[in-house]
PDB file of C-alpha atoms and ligand atoms in Angstrom:
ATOM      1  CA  UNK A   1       1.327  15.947 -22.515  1.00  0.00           C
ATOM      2  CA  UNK A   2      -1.079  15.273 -19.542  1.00  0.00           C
ATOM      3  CA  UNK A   3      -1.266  17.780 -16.677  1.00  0.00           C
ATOM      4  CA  UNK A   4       1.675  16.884 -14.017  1.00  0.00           C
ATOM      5  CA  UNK A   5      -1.283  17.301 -11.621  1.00  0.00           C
ATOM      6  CA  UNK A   6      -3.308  14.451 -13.368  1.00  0.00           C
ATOM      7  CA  UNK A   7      -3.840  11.287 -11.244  1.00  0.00           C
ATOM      8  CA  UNK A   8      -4.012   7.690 -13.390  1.00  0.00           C
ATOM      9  CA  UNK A   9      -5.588   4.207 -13.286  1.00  0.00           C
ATOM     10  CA  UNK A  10      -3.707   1.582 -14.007  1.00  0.00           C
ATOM     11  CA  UNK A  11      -5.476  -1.409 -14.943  1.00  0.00           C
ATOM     12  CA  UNK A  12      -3.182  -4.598 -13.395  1.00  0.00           C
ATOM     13  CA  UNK A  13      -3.936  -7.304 -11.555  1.00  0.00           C
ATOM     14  CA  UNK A  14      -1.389  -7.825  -8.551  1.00  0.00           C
ATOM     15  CA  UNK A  15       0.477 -10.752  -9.776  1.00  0.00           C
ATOM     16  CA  UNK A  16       1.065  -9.154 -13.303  1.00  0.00           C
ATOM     17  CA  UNK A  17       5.266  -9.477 -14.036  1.00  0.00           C
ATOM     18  CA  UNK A  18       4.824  -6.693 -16.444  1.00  0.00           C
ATOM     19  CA  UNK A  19       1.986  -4.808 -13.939  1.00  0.00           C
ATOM     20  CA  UNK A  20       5.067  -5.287 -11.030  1.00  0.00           C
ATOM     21  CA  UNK A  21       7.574  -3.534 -13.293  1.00  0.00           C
ATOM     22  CA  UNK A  22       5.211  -0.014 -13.861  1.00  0.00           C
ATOM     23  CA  UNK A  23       4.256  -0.446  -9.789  1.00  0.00           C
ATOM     24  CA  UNK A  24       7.730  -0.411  -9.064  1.00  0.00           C
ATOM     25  CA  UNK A  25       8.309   2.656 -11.192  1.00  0.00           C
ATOM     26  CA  UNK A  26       5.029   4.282  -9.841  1.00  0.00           C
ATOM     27  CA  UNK A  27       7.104   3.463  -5.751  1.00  0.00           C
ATOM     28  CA  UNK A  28      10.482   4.980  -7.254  1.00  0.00           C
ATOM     29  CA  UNK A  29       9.164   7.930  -9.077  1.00  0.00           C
ATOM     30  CA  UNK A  30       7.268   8.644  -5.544  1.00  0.00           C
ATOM     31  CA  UNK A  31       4.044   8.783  -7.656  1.00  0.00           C
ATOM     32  CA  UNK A  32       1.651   6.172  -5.511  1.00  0.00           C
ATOM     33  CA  UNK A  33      -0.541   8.746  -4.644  1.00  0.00           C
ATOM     34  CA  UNK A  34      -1.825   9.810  -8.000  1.00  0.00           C
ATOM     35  CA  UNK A  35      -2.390   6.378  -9.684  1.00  0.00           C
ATOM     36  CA  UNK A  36      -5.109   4.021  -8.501  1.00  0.00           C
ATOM     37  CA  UNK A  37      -4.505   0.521  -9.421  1.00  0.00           C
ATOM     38  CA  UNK A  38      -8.062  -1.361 -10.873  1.00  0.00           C
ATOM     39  CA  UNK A  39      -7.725  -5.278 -11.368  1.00  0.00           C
ATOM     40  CA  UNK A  40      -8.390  -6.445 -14.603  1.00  0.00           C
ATOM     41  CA  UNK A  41      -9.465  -9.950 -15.992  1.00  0.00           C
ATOM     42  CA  UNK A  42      -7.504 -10.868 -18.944  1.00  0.00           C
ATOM     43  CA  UNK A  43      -9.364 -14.162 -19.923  1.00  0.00           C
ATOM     44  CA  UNK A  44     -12.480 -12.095 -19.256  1.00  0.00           C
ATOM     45  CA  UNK A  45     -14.602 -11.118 -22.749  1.00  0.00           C
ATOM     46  CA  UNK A  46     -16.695  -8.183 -20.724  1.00  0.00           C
ATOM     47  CA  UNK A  47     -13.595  -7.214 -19.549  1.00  0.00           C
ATOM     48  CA  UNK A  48     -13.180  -3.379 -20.060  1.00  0.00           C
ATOM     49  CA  UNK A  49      -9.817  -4.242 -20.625  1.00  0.00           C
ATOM     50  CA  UNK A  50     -10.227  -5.130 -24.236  1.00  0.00           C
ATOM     51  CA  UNK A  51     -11.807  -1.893 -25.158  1.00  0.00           C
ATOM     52  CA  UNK A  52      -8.821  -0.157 -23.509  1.00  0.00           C
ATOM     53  CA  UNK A  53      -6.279  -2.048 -25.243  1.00  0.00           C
ATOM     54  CA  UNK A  54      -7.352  -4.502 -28.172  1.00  0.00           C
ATOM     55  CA  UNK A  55      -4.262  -6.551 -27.486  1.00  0.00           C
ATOM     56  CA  UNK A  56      -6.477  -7.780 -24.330  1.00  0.00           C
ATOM     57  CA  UNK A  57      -3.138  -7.224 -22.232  1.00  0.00           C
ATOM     58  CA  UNK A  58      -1.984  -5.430 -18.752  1.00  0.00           C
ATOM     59  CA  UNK A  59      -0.767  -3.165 -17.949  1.00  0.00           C
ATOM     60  CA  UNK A  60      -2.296  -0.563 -19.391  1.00  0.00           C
ATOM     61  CA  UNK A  61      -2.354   2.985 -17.950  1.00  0.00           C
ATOM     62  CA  UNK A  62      -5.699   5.469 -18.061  1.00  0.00           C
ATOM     63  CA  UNK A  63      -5.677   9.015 -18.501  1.00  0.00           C
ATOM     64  CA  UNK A  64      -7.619  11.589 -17.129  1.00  0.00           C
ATOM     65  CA  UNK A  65      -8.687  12.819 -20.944  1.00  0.00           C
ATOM     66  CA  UNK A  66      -9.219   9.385 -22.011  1.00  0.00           C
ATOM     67  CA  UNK A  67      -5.902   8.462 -23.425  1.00  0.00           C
ATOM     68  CA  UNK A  68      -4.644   4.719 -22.919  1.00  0.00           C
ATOM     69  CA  UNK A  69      -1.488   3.780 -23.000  1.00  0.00           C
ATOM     70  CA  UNK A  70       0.501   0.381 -23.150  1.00  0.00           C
ATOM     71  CA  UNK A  71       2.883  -1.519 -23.164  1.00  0.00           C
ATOM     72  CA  UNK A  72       4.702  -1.548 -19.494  1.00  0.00           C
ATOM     73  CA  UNK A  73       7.512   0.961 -20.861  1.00  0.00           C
ATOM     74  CA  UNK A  74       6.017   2.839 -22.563  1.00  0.00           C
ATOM     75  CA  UNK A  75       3.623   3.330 -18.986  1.00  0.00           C
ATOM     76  CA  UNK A  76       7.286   3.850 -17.707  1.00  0.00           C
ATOM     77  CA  UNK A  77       8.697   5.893 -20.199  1.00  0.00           C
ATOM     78  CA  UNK A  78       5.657   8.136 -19.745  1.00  0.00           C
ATOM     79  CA  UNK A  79       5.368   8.252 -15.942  1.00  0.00           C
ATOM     80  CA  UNK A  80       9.377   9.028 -15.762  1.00  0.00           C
ATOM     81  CA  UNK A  81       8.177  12.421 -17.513  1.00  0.00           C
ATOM     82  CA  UNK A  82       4.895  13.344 -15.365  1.00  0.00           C
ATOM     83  CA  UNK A  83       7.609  12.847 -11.970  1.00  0.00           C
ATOM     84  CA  UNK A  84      10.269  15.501 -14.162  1.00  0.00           C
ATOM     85  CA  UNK A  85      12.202  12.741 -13.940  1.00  0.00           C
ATOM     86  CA  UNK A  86      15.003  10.626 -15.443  1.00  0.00           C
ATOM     87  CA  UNK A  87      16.437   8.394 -12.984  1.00  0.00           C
ATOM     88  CA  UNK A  88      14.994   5.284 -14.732  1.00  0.00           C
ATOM     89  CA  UNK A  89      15.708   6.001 -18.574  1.00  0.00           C
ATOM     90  CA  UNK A  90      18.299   8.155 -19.663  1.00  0.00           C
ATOM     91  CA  UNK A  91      16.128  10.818 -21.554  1.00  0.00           C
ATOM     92  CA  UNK A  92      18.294  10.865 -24.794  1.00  0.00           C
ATOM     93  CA  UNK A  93      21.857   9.283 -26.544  1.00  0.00           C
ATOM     94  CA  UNK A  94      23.041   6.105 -26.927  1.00  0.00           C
ATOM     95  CA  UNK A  95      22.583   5.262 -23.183  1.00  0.00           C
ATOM     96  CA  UNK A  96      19.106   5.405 -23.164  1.00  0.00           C
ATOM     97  CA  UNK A  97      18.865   2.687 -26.441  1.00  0.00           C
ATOM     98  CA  UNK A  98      21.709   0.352 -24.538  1.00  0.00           C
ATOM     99  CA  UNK A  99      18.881   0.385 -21.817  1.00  0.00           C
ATOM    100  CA  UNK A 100      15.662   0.016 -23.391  1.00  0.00           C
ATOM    101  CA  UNK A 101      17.512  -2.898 -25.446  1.00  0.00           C
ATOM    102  CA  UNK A 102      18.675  -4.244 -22.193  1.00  0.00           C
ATOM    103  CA  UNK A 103      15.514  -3.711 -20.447  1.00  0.00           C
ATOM    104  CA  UNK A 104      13.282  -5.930 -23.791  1.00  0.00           C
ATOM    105  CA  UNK A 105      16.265  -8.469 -23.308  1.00  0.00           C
ATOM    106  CA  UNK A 106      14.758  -8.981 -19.413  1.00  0.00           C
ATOM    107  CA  UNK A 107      10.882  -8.571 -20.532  1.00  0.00           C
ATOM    108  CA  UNK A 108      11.673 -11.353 -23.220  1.00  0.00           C
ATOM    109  CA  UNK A 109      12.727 -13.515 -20.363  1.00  0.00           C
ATOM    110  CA  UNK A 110       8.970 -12.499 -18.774  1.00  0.00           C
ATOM    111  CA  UNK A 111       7.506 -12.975 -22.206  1.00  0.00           C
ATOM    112  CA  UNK A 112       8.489 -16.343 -22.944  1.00  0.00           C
ATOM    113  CA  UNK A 113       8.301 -17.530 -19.154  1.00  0.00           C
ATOM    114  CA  UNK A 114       4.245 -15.855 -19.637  1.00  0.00           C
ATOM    115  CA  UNK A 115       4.368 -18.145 -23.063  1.00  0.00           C
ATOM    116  CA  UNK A 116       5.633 -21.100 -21.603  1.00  0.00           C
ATOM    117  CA  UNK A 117       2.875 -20.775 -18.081  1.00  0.00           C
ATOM    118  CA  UNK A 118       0.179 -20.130 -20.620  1.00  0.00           C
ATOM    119  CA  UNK A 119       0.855 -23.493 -22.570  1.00  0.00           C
ATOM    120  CA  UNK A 120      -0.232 -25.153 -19.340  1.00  0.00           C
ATOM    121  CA  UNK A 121      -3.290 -22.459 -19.081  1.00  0.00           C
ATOM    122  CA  UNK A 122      -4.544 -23.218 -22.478  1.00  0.00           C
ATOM    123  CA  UNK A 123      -3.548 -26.802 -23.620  1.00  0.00           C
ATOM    124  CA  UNK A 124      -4.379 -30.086 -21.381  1.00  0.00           C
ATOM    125  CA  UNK A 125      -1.454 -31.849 -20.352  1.00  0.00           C
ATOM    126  CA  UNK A 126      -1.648 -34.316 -23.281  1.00  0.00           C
ATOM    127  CA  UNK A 127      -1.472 -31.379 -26.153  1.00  0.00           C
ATOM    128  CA  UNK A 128       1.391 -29.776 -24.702  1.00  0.00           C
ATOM    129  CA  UNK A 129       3.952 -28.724 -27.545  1.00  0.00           C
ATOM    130  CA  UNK A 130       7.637 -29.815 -25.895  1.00  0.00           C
ATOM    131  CA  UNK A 131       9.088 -28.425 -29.406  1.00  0.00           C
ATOM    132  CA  UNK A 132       7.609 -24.799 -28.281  1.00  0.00           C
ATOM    133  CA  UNK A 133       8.434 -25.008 -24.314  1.00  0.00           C
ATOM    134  CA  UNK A 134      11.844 -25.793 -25.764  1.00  0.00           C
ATOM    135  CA  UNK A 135      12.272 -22.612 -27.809  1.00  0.00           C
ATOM    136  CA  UNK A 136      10.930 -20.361 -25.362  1.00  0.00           C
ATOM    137  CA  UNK A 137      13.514 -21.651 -22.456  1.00  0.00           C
ATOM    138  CA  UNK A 138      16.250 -21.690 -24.968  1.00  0.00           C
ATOM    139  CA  UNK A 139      15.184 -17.631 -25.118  1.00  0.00           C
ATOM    140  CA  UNK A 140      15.383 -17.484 -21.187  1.00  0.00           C
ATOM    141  CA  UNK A 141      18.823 -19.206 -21.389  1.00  0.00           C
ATOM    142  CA  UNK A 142      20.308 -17.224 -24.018  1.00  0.00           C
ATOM    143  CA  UNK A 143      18.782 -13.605 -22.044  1.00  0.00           C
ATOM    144  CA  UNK A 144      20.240 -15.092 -18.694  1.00  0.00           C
ATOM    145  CA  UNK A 145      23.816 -16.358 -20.197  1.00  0.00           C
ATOM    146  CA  UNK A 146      23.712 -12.766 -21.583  1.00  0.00           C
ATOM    147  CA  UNK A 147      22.899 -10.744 -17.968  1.00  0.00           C
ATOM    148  CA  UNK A 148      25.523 -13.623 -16.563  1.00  0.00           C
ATOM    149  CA  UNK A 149      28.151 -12.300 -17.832  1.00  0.00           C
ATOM    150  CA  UNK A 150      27.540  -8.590 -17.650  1.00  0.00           C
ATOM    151  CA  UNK A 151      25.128  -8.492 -14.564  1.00  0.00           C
ATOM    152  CA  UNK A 152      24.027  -5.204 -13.967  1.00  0.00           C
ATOM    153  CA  UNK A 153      24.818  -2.923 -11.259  1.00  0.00           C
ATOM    154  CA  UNK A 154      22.408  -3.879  -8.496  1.00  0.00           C
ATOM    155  CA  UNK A 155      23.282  -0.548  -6.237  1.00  0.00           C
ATOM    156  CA  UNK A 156      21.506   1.277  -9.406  1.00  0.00           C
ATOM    157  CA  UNK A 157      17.898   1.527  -9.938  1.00  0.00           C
ATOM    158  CA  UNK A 158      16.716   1.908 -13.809  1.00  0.00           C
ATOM    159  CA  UNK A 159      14.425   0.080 -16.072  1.00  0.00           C
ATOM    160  CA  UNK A 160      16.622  -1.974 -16.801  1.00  0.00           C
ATOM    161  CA  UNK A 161      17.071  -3.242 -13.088  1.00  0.00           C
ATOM    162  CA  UNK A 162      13.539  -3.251 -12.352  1.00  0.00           C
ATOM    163  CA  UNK A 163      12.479  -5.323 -15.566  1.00  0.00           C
ATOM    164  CA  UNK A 164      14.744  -8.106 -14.637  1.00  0.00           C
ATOM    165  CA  UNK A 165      13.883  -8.021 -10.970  1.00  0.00           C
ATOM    166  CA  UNK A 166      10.440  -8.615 -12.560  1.00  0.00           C
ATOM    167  CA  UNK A 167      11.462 -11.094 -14.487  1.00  0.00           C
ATOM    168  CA  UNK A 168      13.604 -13.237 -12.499  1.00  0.00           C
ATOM    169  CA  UNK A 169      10.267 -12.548  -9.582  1.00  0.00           C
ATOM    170  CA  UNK A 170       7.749 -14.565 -12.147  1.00  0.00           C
ATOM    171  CA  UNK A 171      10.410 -17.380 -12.729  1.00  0.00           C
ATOM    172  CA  UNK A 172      10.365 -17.700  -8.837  1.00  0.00           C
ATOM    173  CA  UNK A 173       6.688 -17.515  -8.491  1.00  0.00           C
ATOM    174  CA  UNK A 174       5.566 -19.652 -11.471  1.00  0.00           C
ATOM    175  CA  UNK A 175       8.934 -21.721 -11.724  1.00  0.00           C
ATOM    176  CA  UNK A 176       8.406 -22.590 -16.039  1.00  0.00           C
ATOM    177  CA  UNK A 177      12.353 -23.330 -15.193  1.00  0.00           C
ATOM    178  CA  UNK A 178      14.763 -23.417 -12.753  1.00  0.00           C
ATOM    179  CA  UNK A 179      17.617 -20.527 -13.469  1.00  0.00           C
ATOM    180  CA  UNK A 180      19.230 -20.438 -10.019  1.00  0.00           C
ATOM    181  CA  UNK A 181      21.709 -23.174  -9.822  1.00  0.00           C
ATOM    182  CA  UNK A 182      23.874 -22.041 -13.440  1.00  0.00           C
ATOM    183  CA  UNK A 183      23.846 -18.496 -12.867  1.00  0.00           C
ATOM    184  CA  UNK A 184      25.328 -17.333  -9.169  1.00  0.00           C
ATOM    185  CA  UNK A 185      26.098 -13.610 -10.609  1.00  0.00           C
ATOM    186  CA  UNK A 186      22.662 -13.425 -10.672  1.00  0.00           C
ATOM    187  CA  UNK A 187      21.450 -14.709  -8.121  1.00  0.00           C
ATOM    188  CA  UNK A 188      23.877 -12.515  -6.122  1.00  0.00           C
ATOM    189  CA  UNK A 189      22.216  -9.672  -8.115  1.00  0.00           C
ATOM    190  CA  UNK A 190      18.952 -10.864  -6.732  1.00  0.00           C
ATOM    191  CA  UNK A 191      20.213 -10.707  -3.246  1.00  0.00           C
ATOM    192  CA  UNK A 192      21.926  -7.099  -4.222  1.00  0.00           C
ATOM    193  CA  UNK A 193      19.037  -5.581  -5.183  1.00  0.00           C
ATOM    194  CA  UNK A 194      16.498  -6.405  -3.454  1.00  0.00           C
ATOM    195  CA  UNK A 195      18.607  -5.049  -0.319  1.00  0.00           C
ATOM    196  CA  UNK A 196      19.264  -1.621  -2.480  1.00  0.00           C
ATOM    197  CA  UNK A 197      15.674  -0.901  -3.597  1.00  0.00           C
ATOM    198  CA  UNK A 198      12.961  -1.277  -1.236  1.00  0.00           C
ATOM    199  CA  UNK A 199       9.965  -1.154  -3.920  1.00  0.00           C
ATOM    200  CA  UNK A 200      10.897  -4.642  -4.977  1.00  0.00           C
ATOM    201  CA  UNK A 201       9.120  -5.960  -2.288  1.00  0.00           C
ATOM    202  CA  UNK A 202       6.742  -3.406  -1.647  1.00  0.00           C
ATOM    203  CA  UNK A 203       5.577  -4.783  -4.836  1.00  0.00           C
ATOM    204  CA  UNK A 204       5.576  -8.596  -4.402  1.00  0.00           C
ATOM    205  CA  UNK A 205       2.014  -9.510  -4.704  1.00  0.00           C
ATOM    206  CA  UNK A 206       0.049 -10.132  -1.318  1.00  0.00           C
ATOM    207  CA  UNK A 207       0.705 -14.201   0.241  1.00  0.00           C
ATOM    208  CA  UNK A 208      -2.884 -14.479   0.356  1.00  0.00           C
ATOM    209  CA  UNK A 209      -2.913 -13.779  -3.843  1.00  0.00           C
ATOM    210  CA  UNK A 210       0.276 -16.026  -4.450  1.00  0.00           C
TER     211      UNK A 210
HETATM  212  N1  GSH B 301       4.860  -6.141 -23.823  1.00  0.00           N
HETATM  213  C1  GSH B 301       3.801  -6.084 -22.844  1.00  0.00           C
HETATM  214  C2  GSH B 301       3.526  -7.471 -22.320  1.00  0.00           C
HETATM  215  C3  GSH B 301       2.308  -7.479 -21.417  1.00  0.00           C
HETATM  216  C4  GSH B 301       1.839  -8.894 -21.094  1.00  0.00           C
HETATM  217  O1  GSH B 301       2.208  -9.878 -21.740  1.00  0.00           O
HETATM  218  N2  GSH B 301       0.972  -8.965 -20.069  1.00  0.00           N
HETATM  219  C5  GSH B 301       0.375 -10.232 -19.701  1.00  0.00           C
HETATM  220  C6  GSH B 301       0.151 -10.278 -18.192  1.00  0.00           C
HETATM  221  S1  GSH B 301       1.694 -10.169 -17.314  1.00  0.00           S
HETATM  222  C7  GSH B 301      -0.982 -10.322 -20.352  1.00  0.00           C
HETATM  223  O2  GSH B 301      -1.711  -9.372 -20.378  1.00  0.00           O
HETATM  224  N3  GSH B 301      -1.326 -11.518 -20.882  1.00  0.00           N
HETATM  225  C8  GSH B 301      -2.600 -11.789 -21.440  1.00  0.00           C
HETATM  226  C9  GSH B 301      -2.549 -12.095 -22.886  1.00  0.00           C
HETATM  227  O3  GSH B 301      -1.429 -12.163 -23.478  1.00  0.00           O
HETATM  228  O4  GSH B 301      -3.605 -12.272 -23.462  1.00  0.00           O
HETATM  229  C10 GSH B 301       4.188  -5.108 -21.720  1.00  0.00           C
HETATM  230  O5  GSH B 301       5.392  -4.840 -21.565  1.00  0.00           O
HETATM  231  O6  GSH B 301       3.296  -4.558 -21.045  1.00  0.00           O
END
């Protein structure tokens, strides 16, 4: 384990969905001060990134003795033990692998919005494969028909709440669907949360950026 006096770099860029969901953790665990946030350049070959983590993805969190680590809960998971912590993750039980499962079902809503942006980053217009926006927004329904009917309590501040405040914060930004008008539980969610936990939008990514 890392010295709890150790300070961090976390390589993200601003905009990241997944980078958003370790700064919010970094704001609630009180830990800003000790992790310095470098911009990385995923489409970038030079980037230092892809020495750091051969999967070429962010975030990914530096140690002071070298050690990387990835992916965004595991960063999480990790920082949740340097602040002595456990309001995000319960630290054992059944609880804590009812969240993490909840918490991948809201990153696979990220993942497949990322998956379904990307097909307009790396194919022309033309090329684009309808058959594979299709199955990643029937992933985003299913996740969102399952948070529908069980939304979770917005007055509470976990992973899981801060993964799909991430989530539902890229399908605002980058709109690869609209989600608002079939799921008002949500929505009101949204509205919830964002009142209850100030680090959502001490997090949103600068106008000038978006
Ligand atoms: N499971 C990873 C997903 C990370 C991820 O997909 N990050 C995106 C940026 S938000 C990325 O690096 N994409 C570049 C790529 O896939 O090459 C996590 O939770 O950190």
């Amino acid at each position: 384990m890392s010295s709890l006096h150790d300070t961090f770099t976390l390589r993200s860029t601003l905009t990241s969905p997944f980078g958003r969901k370790v700064r919010m953790a970094i704001d609630v665990l009180g830990l800003a001060s000790r992790v310095t946030i470098v911009s990385a350049d995923t489409l970038d070959d030079n980037d230092t990134l892809r020495q750091q983590n051969p999967l070429g993805k962010l975030p990914c969190l530096l140690l002071a003795d070298g050690t990387v680590l990835y992916d965004s809960t595991v960063i999480v998971e990790f920082l949740q033990e340097v602040a002595a912590s456990s309001r995000l993750l319960p630290p054992s039980g059944l609880a804590r692998y009812k969240a993490l499962t909840l918490s991948t079902l809201a990153d696979g809503i990220t993942d497949a919005a990322l998956l379904m942006v990307y097909e307009g980053r790396f194919r022309d217009a033309a090329t684009y494969s309808e058959r594979w926006l299709a199955h990643q927004r029937g992933k985003i329904i299913r996740a969102l028909a399952a948070f529908e009917a069980a939304p979770p309590d917005p007055a509470k501040t976990d992973l899981v709440a801060i993964s799909l405040a991430c989530a539902f914060g890229y399908l605002d930004w980058r709109k690869p669907m609209e989600w608002r008008a079939a799921h008002p539980r949500l929505v009101a969610w949204c509205e919830a949360f964002a009142h209850h936990e100030p680090a959502l939008a001490r997090t949103r990514a600068p106008e000038k950026i978006l």
